[in-house]
Tab-separated table of C-alpha atoms in Angstrom:
chain	number	residue	atom	x	y	z
A	1	MET	CA	-20.139	31.338	19.916
A	2	GLY	CA	-21.020	30.505	23.489
A	3	LEU	CA	-18.714	29.691	26.348
A	4	ILE	CA	-19.350	25.940	26.072
A	5	ASP	CA	-18.615	25.987	22.339
A	6	GLU	CA	-15.396	27.891	22.990
A	7	LEU	CA	-14.381	25.399	25.688
A	8	ASN	CA	-15.070	22.437	23.378
A	9	SER	CA	-13.066	24.086	20.606
A	10	LEU	CA	-10.077	24.603	22.916
A	11	LYS	CA	-10.279	21.018	24.184
A	12	LYS	CA	-10.232	19.708	20.628
A	13	LYS	CA	-7.289	21.930	19.689
A	14	TYR	CA	-5.123	20.860	22.634
A	15	ARG	CA	-6.094	17.190	22.398
A	16	LEU	CA	-4.828	17.122	18.800
A	17	ALA	CA	-1.572	18.833	19.800
A	18	ALA	CA	-1.115	16.356	22.662
A	19	THR	CA	-1.235	13.391	20.272
A	20	ARG	CA	0.953	14.966	17.593
A	21	GLN	CA	3.875	15.649	19.899
A	22	PRO	CA	4.510	12.023	20.999
A	23	ALA	CA	4.054	10.833	17.410
A	24	LYS	CA	6.711	13.278	16.196
A	25	ARG	CA	9.079	12.126	18.953
A	26	GLN	CA	8.501	8.512	17.986
A	27	LEU	CA	9.298	9.210	14.327
A	28	THR	CA	12.466	11.056	15.337
A	29	TRP	CA	13.524	8.104	17.498
A	30	LEU	CA	12.813	5.591	14.709
A	31	ARG	CA	14.948	7.597	12.274
A	32	SER	CA	17.949	6.912	14.523
A	33	PHE	CA	17.943	3.274	13.328
A	34	PRO	CA	19.634	3.352	9.894
A	35	ASP	CA	18.906	-0.297	9.042
A	36	LEU	CA	15.267	-0.203	10.086
A	37	LEU	CA	12.897	-1.951	7.690
A	38	ARG	CA	9.794	0.214	7.451
A	39	LEU	CA	6.463	-1.110	6.272
A	40	ASP	CA	3.511	1.204	5.791
A	41	ALA	CA	0.756	-0.483	7.801
A	42	GLY	CA	-1.865	1.858	6.397
A	43	GLY	CA	-0.643	1.749	2.836
A	44	ALA	CA	-1.715	-0.214	-0.173
A	45	GLN	CA	1.230	-2.599	0.109
A	46	ASP	CA	0.241	-6.187	-0.599
A	47	PRO	CA	0.430	-8.269	2.622
A	48	ALA	CA	2.195	-11.079	0.736
A	49	VAL	CA	4.881	-8.643	-0.436
A	50	ALA	CA	5.300	-7.338	3.120
A	51	LEU	CA	5.667	-10.895	4.417
A	52	HIS	CA	8.351	-11.682	1.844
A	53	LEU	CA	10.230	-8.499	2.760
A	54	LEU	CA	10.191	-9.494	6.429
A	55	LEU	CA	11.262	-13.058	5.693
A	56	ASP	CA	14.098	-11.903	3.436
A	57	GLU	CA	15.293	-9.467	6.089
A	58	GLY	CA	15.172	-12.196	8.735
A	59	ARG	CA	17.150	-14.567	6.530
A	60	GLN	CA	19.805	-11.908	5.967
A	61	LEU	CA	20.093	-11.305	9.698
A	62	LEU	CA	20.494	-15.026	10.335
A	63	GLY	CA	22.953	-15.420	7.469
A	64	ARG	CA	20.846	-17.952	5.579
């Protein structure tokens, strides 16, 4: 492995670590909200079901 390959490998390694750390902090922060309604944006959840969940939650908050 040449010097350039080694440098590229190190860049890739540290770039990945630099994005993981803020994501972990964000998840930790979000866990501090016990009543948080979480929807998996990348999941297979039906958009219509997600919309109904949000509407139901909004109605509960408004007392309707």
